[in-house]
XYZ file of C-alpha atoms in Angstrom:
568
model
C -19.153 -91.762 -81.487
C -15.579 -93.194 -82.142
C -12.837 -91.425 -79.889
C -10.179 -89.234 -82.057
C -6.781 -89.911 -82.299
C -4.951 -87.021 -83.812
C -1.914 -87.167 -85.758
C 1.231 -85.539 -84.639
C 2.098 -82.309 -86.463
C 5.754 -81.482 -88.273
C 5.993 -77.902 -88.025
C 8.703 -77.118 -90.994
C 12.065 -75.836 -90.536
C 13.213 -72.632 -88.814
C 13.688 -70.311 -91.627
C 12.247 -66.987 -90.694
C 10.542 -64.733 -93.634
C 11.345 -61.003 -93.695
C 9.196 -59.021 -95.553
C 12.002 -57.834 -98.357
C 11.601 -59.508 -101.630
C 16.149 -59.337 -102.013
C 16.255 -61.553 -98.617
C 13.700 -63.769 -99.974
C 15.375 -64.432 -102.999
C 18.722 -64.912 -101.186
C 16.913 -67.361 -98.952
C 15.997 -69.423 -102.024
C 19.363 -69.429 -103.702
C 20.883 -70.171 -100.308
C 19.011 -73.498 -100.213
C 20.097 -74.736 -103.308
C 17.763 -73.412 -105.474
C 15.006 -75.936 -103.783
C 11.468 -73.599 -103.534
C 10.382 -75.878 -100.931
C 12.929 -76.064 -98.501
C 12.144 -78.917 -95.954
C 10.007 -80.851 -98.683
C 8.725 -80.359 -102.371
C 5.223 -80.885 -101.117
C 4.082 -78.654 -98.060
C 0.839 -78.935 -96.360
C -1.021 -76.895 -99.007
C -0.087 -78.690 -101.719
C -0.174 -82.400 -99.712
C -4.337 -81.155 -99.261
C -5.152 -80.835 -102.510
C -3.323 -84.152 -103.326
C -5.363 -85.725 -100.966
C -8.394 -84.332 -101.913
C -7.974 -85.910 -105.755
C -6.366 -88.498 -104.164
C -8.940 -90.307 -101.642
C -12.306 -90.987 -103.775
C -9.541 -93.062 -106.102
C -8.425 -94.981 -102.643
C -11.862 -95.406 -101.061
C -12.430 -98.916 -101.790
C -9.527 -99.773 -103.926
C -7.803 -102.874 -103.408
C -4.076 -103.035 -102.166
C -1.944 -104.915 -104.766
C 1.359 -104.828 -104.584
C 4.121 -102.772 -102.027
C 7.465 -102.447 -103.596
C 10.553 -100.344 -102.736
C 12.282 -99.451 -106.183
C 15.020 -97.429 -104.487
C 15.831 -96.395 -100.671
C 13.091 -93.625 -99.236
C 10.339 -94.306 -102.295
C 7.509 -96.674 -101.640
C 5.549 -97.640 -104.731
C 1.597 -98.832 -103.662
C -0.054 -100.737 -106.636
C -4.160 -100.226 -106.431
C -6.777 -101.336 -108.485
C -9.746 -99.292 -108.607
C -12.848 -97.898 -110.573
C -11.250 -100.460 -113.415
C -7.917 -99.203 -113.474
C -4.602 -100.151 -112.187
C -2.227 -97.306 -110.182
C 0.916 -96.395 -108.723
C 0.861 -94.321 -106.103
C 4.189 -93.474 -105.190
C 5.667 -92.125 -102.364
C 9.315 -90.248 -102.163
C 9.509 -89.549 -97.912
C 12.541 -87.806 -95.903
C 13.318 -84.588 -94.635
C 14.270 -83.292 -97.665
C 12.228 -83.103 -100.831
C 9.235 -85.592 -100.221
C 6.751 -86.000 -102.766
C 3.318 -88.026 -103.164
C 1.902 -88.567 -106.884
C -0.118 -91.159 -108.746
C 1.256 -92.883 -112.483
C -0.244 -95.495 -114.416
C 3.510 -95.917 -115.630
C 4.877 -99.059 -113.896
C 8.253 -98.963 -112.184
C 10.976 -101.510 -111.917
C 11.373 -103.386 -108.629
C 14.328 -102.041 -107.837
C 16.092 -103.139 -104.521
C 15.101 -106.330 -102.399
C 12.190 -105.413 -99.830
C 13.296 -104.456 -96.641
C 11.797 -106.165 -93.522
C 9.564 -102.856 -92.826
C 8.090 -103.683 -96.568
C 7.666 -107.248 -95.800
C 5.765 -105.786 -92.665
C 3.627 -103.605 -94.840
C 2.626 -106.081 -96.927
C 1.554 -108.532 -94.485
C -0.890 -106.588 -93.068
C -2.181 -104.647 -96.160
C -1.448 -106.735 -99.619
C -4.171 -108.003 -101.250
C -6.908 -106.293 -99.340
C -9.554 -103.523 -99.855
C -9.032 -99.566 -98.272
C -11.801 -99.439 -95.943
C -11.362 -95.640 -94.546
C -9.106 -93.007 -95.728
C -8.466 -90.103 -93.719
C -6.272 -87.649 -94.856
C -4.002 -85.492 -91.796
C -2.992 -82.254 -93.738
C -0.653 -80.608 -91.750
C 1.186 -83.915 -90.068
C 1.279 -84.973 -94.140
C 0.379 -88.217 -93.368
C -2.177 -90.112 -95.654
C -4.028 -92.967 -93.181
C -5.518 -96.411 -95.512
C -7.289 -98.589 -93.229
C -6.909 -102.233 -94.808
C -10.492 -104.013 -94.556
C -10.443 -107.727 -93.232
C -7.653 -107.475 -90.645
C -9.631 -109.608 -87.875
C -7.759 -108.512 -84.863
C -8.978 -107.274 -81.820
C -6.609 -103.961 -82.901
C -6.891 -102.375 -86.588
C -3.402 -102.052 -88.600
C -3.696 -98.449 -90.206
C -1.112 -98.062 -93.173
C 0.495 -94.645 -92.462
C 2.048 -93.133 -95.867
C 3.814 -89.978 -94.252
C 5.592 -87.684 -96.112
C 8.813 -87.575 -93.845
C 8.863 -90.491 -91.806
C 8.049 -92.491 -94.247
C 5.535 -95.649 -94.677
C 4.755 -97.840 -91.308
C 1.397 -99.026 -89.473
C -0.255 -98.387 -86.429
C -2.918 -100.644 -84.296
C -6.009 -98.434 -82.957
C -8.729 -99.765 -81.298
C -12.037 -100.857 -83.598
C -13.678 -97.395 -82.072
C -10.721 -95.045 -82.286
C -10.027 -93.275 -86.271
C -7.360 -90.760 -86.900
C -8.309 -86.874 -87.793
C -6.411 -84.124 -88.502
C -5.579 -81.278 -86.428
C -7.944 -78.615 -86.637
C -5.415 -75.660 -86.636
C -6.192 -72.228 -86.414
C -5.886 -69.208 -89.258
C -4.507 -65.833 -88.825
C -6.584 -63.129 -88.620
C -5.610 -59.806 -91.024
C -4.923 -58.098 -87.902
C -2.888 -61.243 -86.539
C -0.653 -61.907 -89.496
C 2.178 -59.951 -88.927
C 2.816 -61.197 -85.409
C 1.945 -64.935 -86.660
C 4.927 -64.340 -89.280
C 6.991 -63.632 -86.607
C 5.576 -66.370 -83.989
C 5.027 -68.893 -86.844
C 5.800 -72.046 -85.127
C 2.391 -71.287 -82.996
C 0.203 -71.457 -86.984
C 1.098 -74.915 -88.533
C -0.663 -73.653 -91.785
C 2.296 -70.749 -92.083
C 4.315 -73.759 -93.830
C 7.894 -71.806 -95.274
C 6.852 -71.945 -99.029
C 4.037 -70.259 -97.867
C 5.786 -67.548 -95.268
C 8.485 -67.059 -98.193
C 5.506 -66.129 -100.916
C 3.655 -63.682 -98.089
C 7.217 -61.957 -97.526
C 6.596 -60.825 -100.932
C 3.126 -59.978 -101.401
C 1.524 -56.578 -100.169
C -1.100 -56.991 -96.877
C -4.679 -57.337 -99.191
C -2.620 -60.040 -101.203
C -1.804 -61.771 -98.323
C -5.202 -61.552 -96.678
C -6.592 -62.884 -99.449
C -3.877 -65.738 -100.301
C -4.704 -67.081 -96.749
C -8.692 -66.913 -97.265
C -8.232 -68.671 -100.717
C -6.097 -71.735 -98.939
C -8.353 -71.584 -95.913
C -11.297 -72.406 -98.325
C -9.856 -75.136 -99.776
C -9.849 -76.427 -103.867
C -8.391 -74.134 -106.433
C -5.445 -74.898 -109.295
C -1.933 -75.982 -108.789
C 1.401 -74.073 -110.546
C 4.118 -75.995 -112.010
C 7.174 -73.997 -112.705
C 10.177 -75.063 -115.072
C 12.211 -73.272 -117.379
C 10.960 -73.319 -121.354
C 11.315 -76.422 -123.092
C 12.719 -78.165 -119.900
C 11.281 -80.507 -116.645
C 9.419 -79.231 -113.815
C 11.383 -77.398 -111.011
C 8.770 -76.641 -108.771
C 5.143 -77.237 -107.921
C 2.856 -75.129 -105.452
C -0.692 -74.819 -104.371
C -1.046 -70.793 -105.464
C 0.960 -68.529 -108.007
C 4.256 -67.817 -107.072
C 5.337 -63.999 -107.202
C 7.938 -62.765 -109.862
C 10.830 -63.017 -107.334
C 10.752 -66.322 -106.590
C 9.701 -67.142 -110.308
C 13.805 -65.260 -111.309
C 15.197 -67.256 -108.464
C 14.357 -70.393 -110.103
C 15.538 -69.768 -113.064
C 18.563 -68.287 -111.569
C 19.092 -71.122 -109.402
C 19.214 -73.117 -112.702
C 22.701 -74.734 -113.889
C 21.715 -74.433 -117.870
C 19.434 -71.561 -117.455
C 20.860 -68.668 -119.664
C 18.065 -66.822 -121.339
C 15.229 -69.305 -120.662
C 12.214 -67.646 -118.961
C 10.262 -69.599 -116.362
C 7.069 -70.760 -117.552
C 3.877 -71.669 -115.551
C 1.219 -74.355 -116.062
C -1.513 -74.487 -113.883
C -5.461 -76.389 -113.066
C -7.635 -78.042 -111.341
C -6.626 -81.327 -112.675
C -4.763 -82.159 -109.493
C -3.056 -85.908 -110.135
C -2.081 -85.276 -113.979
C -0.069 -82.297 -112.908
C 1.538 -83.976 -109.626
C 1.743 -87.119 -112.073
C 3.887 -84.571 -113.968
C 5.859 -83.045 -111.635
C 6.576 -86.461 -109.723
C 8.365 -87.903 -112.894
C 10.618 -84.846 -112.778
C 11.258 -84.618 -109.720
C 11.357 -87.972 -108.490
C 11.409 -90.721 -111.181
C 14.142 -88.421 -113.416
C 15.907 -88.221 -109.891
C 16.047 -91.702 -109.726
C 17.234 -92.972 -112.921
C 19.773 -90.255 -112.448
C 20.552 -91.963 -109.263
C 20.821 -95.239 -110.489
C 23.058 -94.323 -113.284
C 25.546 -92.944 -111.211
C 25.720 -95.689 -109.233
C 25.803 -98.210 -112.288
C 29.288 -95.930 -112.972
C 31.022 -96.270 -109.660
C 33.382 -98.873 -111.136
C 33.746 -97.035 -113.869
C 34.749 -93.519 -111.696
C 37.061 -95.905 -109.820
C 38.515 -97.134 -112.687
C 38.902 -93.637 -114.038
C 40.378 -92.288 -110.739
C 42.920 -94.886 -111.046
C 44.112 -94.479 -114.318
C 44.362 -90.948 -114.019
C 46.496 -91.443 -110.977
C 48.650 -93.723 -113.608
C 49.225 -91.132 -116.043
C 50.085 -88.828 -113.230
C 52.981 -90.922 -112.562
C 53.846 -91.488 -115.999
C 54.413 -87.826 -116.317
C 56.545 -87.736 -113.495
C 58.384 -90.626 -114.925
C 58.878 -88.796 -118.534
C 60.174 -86.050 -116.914
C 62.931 -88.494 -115.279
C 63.600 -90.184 -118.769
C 63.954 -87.030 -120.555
C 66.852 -86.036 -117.631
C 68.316 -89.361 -118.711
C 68.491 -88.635 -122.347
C 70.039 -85.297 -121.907
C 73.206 -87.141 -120.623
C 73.855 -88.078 -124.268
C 74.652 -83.827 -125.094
C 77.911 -84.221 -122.411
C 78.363 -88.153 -123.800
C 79.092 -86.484 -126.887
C 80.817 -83.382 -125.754
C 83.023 -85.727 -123.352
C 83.798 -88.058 -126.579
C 84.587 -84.730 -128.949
C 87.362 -83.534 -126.272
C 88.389 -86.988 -124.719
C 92.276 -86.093 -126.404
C 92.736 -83.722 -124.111
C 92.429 -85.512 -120.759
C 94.850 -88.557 -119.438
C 93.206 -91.769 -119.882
C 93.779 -92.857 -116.137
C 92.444 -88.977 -115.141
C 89.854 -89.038 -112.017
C 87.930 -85.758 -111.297
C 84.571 -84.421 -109.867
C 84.138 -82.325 -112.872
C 85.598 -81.222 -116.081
C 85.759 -78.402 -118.342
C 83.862 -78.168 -122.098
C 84.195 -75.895 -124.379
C 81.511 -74.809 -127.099
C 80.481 -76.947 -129.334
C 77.789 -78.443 -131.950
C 76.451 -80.583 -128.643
C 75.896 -77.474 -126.527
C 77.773 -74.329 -125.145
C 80.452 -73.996 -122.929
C 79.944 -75.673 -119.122
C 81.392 -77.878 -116.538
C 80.169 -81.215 -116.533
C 79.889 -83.230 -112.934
C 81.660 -86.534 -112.562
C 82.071 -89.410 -110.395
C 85.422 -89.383 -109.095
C 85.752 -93.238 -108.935
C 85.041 -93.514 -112.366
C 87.791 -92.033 -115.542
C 86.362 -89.720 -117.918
C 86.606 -92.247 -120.756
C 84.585 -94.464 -117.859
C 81.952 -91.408 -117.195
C 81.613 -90.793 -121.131
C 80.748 -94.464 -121.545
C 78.284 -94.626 -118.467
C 76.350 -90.876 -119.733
C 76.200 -93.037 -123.384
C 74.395 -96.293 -121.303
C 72.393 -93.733 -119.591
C 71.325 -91.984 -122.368
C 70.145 -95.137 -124.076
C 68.404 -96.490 -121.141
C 66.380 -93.114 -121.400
C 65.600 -93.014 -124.620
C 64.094 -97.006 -124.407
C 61.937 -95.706 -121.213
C 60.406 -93.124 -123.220
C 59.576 -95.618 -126.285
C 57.881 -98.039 -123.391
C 56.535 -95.030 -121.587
C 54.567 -94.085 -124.796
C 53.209 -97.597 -125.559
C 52.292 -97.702 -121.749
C 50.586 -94.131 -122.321
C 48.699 -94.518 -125.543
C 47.070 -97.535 -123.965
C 46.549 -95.991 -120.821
C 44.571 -92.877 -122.339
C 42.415 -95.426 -124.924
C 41.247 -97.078 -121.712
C 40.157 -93.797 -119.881
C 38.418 -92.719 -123.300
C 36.786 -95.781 -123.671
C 35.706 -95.584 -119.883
C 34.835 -92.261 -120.297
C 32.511 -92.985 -123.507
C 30.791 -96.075 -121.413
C 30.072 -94.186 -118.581
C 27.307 -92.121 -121.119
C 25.769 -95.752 -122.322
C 24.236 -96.001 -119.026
C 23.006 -92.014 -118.966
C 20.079 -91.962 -121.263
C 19.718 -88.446 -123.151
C 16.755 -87.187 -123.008
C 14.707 -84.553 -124.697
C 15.518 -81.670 -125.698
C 18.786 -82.426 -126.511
C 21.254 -79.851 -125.514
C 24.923 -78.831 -126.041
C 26.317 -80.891 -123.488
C 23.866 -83.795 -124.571
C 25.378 -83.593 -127.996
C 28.153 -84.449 -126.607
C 27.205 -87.384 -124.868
C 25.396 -88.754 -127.562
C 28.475 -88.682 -129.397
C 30.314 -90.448 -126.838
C 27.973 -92.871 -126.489
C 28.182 -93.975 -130.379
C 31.722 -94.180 -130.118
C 31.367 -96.307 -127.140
C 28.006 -98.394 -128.709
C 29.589 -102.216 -130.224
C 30.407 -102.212 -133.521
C 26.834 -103.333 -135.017
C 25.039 -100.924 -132.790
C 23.658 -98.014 -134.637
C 23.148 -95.015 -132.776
C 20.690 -92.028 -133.755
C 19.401 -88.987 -132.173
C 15.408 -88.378 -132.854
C 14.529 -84.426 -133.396
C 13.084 -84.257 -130.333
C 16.372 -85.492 -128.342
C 15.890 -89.249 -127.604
C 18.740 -91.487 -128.037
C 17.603 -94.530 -130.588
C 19.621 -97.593 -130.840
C 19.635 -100.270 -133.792
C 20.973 -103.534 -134.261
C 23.051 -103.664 -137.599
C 22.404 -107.743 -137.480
C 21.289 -110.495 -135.556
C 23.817 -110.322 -132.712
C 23.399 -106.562 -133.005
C 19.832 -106.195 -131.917
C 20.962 -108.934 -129.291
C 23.868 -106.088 -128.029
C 20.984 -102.559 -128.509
C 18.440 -104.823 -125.617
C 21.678 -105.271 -123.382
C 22.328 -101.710 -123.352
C 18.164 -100.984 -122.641
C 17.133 -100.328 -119.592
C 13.511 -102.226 -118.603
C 11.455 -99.176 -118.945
C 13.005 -98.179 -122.636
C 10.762 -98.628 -125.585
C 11.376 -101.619 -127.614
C 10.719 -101.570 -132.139
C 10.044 -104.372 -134.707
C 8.423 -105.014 -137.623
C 5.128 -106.607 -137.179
C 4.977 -109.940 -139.050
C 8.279 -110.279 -140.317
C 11.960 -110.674 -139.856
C 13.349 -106.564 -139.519
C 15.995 -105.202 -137.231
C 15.205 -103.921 -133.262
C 15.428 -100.602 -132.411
C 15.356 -98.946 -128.890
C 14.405 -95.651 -127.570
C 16.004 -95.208 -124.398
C 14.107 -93.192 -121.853
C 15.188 -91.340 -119.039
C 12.736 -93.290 -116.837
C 9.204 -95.038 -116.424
C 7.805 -91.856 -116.589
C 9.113 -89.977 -119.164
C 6.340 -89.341 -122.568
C 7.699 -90.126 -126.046
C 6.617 -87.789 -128.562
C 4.280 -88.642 -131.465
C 7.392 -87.794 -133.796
C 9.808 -89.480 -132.045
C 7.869 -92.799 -131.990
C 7.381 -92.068 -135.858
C 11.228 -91.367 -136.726
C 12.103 -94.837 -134.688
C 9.398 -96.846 -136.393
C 11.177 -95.790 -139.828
C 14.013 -97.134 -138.598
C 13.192 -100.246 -138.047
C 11.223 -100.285 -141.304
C 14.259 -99.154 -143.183
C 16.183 -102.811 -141.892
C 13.345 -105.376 -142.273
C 10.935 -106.676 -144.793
C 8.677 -103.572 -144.765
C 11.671 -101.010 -146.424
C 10.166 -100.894 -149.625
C 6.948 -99.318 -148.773
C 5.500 -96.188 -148.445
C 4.336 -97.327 -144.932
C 4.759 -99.667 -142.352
C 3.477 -101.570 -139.351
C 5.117 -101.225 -136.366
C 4.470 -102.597 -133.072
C 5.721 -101.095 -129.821
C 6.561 -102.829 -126.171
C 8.880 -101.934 -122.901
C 12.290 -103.783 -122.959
C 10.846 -105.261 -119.703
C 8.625 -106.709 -121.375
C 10.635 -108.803 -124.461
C 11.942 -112.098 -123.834
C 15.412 -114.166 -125.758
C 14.075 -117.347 -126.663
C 16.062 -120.002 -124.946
C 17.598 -122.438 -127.988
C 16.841 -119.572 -130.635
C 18.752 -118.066 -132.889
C 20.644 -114.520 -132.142
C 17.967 -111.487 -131.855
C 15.259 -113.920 -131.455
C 12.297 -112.768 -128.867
C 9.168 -113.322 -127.259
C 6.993 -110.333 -126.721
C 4.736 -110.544 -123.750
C 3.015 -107.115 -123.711
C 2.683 -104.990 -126.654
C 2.150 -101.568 -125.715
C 1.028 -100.186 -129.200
C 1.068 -100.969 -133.267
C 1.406 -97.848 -134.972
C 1.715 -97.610 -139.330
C 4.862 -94.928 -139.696
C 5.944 -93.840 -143.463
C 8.764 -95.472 -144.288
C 11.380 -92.666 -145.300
C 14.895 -93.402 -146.202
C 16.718 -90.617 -145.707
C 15.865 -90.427 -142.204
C 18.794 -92.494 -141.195
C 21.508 -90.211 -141.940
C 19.228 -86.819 -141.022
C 19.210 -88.589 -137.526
C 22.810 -89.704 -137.149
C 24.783 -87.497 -134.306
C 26.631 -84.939 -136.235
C 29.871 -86.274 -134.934
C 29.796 -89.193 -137.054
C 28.202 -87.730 -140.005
């Protein structure tokens, strides 16, 4: 028999559960609005991955190991004759594990713990898979390794990816951990870091659930199988995922916990179809995460930028108020100049006396005593001039100044994708971004929210694929010359609806050869995916994947019912 080696178990955090529905809602809120504080994906919910997840592994073969951003691993395996990504978001906070067929972008250079990874396990065949539940770690033994020590390829939900060499006769197994009794649930609430399977998303559901509920929760997960929840507010992405049906509290505390959530209820979706709804969840939670990410990052300069000329017109403010001080020496130039008859012409003084007038009311007006009056009224005239020339510059300086943060501030949304549905603040964006888009860059808005961009010529569609990222779709006219059109996504995972891949392809039937007829051929590919042609004319492209040719109706009034109402 081959000696066990067990994995080492990550109890969760130490958040205690009372058994008052209020201080488990406060709980939640207090964490951010996270349900799974400590990780999206406890132990309960990491089982019934794995369960899905290992007949897909056993036997698959090892492709490719990329890193498309810090703390996400994406595995590429081929198996039962299809191709996967089974990616894997590790840390303390918020891991996730989910399979896509949706391909991600390489993203950063591989570390040297990737390069590691993939020496040892690229290219070859999963021998074993052994699932540990409650360490969350996912163990692939690569077949082939010829040592006299087998690499296992660890994918652990908080430390991350990384190997480890057992002997040929030792395999990893997961701890066998004990259940509560009825009678021994109280105290194990209490006690919990003794009972591994009392993760906290489960302790906070059992603070709210009445003994026989919780009794029969713990028999249900103890058996094993069953559906999966997702949770997110009407109409919008998944906020939470879970391994049994969460109870009303915690259902209000997401949607209280939501910045946009107003009067949107808190829908649930659940099954037995494990890895569509985890595929589901993941490109919420993880892939909409990152291209959120990625886009921020994309605007540092521009936030610098910003910061700086805000800063500017800080100053100019300060300086307007200085300028406007110097222009109100002209009133007592004036006054001085209206009453000069009654002074001396050689008379010195630190002030003199005014009297009412059409340049102001009665007052005392400081001098210089090395200077005359007639000197002072001549120096408050220079003064006054030299004010009134600041502020002329000091507007120039200002208008341009506030057209650069506006034009900043529009740029900053070309490299946000909207996506659907389209809200208030998204309208506003989208506006943004087509006063920002070039000049023959068309921008639309698709009823279901999407952003569509369209080249208004040849160096136009050139300018839309510049402002694509890889994973948006590309539009063109099959079999003849037509203008490109892009729907931007938010990322790799994101689904384009039927209607919105309709309303594009009319689009780009309404600018090509195709706009005179009822309907028209369109074919469909990722950005990634089309090529300039080196030598070619503007807008010219190679297409090395098509993802789909669809026949749209061709409708003409589409183009102005899809334009943002800004710019109506």
């Amino acid at each position: 028999m081959p000696r066990r080696v067990l994995g080492p178990a990550h109890p969760g955090p130490d958040l205690c559960c009372q058994h008052q529905p209020q201080t488990a809602v406060a709980a939640f809120q207090e964490h951010g609005g996270g349900f799974f504080t400590g990780g999206v994906m406890d132990a309960h919910l990491f089982r019934r991955c794995c369960d899905a997840l290992t007949p897909l592994l056993q036997g698959a073969r090892l492709e490719k190991l990329q890193e498309p951003a810090p703390g996400l691993l994406a595995l590429t395996f081929f198996g039962g004759g299809r191709k996967r990504l089974l990616c894997l978001r590790h840390g303390r906070k918020d891991p996730f594990l989910f399979v896509t067929e949706q391909r991600l972008t390489a993203g950063i250079a591989p570390s040297a713990a990737v390069m590691r990874l993939r020496k040892y396990a690229a290219g070859r065949r999963v021998a074993a898979c052994v699932p540990c539940y409650w360490a969350r770690q996912l163990w692939l033994l690569p077949a082939g390794s010829g040592s006299a020590s087998l690499p296992w390829l660890v994918l652990d939900l908080r430390e991350g990816p990384g190997l480890r060499f057992l002997a040929p006769d030792a395999t990893p197994e997961e701890e066998r951990p004990a259940w509560p009794e009825p009678q021994e649930l109280a105290a194990a609430l209490q006690d919990w870091r003794s009972w591994p399977v009392l993760t906290p998303a489960l302790r906070r559901t059992l603070a709210l659930l009445e003994p026989p509920e919780q009794w029969a929760l713990l028999e249900d997960l103890r058996q094993g199988g069953g559906d999966i929840f997702l949770y997110a507010l009407a109409g919008g992405p998944c906020r939470a995922v879970s391994a049994w049906p969460l109870p009303a509290p915690l259902r209000e505390g997401l949607r209280m916990a939501a910045e946009d959530a107003q009067a949107r209820a808190v829908t649930e979706q659940g099954g037995d179809d494990i890895l569509p709804l985890l595929e589901r969840a993941g490109a919420d939670l993880v892939l909409a995460r990152l291209a959120a990410d990625a886009a921020k990052e994309a605007d540092r300069p521009l936030s610098r930028r910003e910061t700086k000329l805000r800063r500017l017109l800080d100053k100019l403010r300060e300086e307007e108020a200085r300028l406007t001080g110097m222009c109100a020496a002209g009133a007592d130039a004036l006054a001085l100049q209206a009453e000069l008859w009654r002074w001396p012409a050689d008379l010195r003084a630190p002030s003199v006396k005014v009297s009412a007038g059409a340049h102001g009311p009665a007052r005392e007006i400081a001098l210089d005593p090395r200077y005359s009056v007639r000197e002072a009224m001549t120096r408050f005239f220079h003064t006054a001039a030299r004010g009134k020339r600041g502020l002329v510059h000091l507007g120039e300086r200002r208008a341009a100044l506030e057209a650069e943060l506006a034009a900043l501030r529009a740029a900053r949304g070309l490299g946000l994708p909207v996506s659907a549905p389209a809200s208030a603040g998204a309208s506003a964006d989208v506006a943004g971004l087509a006063a920002a888009a070039p000049r023959n860059v068309q921008v639309f808005v698709s009823e279901d929210g999407f952003v569509l961009l369209r080249g208004r010529d040849a160096k136009g569609n050139l300018a839309a694929r510049k402002l694509a990222a890889p994973h948006d779709i590309w539009l063109h006219a099959e079999n003849g010359p037509g203008a490109h059109v892009i729907i931007r996504r938010a990322h790799a995972g994101q689904e384009v609806p039927a209607r919105t891949l309709d309303q594009a392809g009319s689009l780009a039937a309404g600018k090509s050869w195709q706009k005179d007829a009822a309907r028209a051929r369109i074919q469909y590919a990722e950005v990634r995916h089309v090529k300039p042609l080196r030598r070619a004319p503007a807008g010219t492209v190679r297409v090395d994947k098509v993802l789909a040719s669809r026949e749209v109706p061709v409708d003409p009034g589409l183009e102005t019912q899809l334009l943002p109402q800004a710019v109506r």
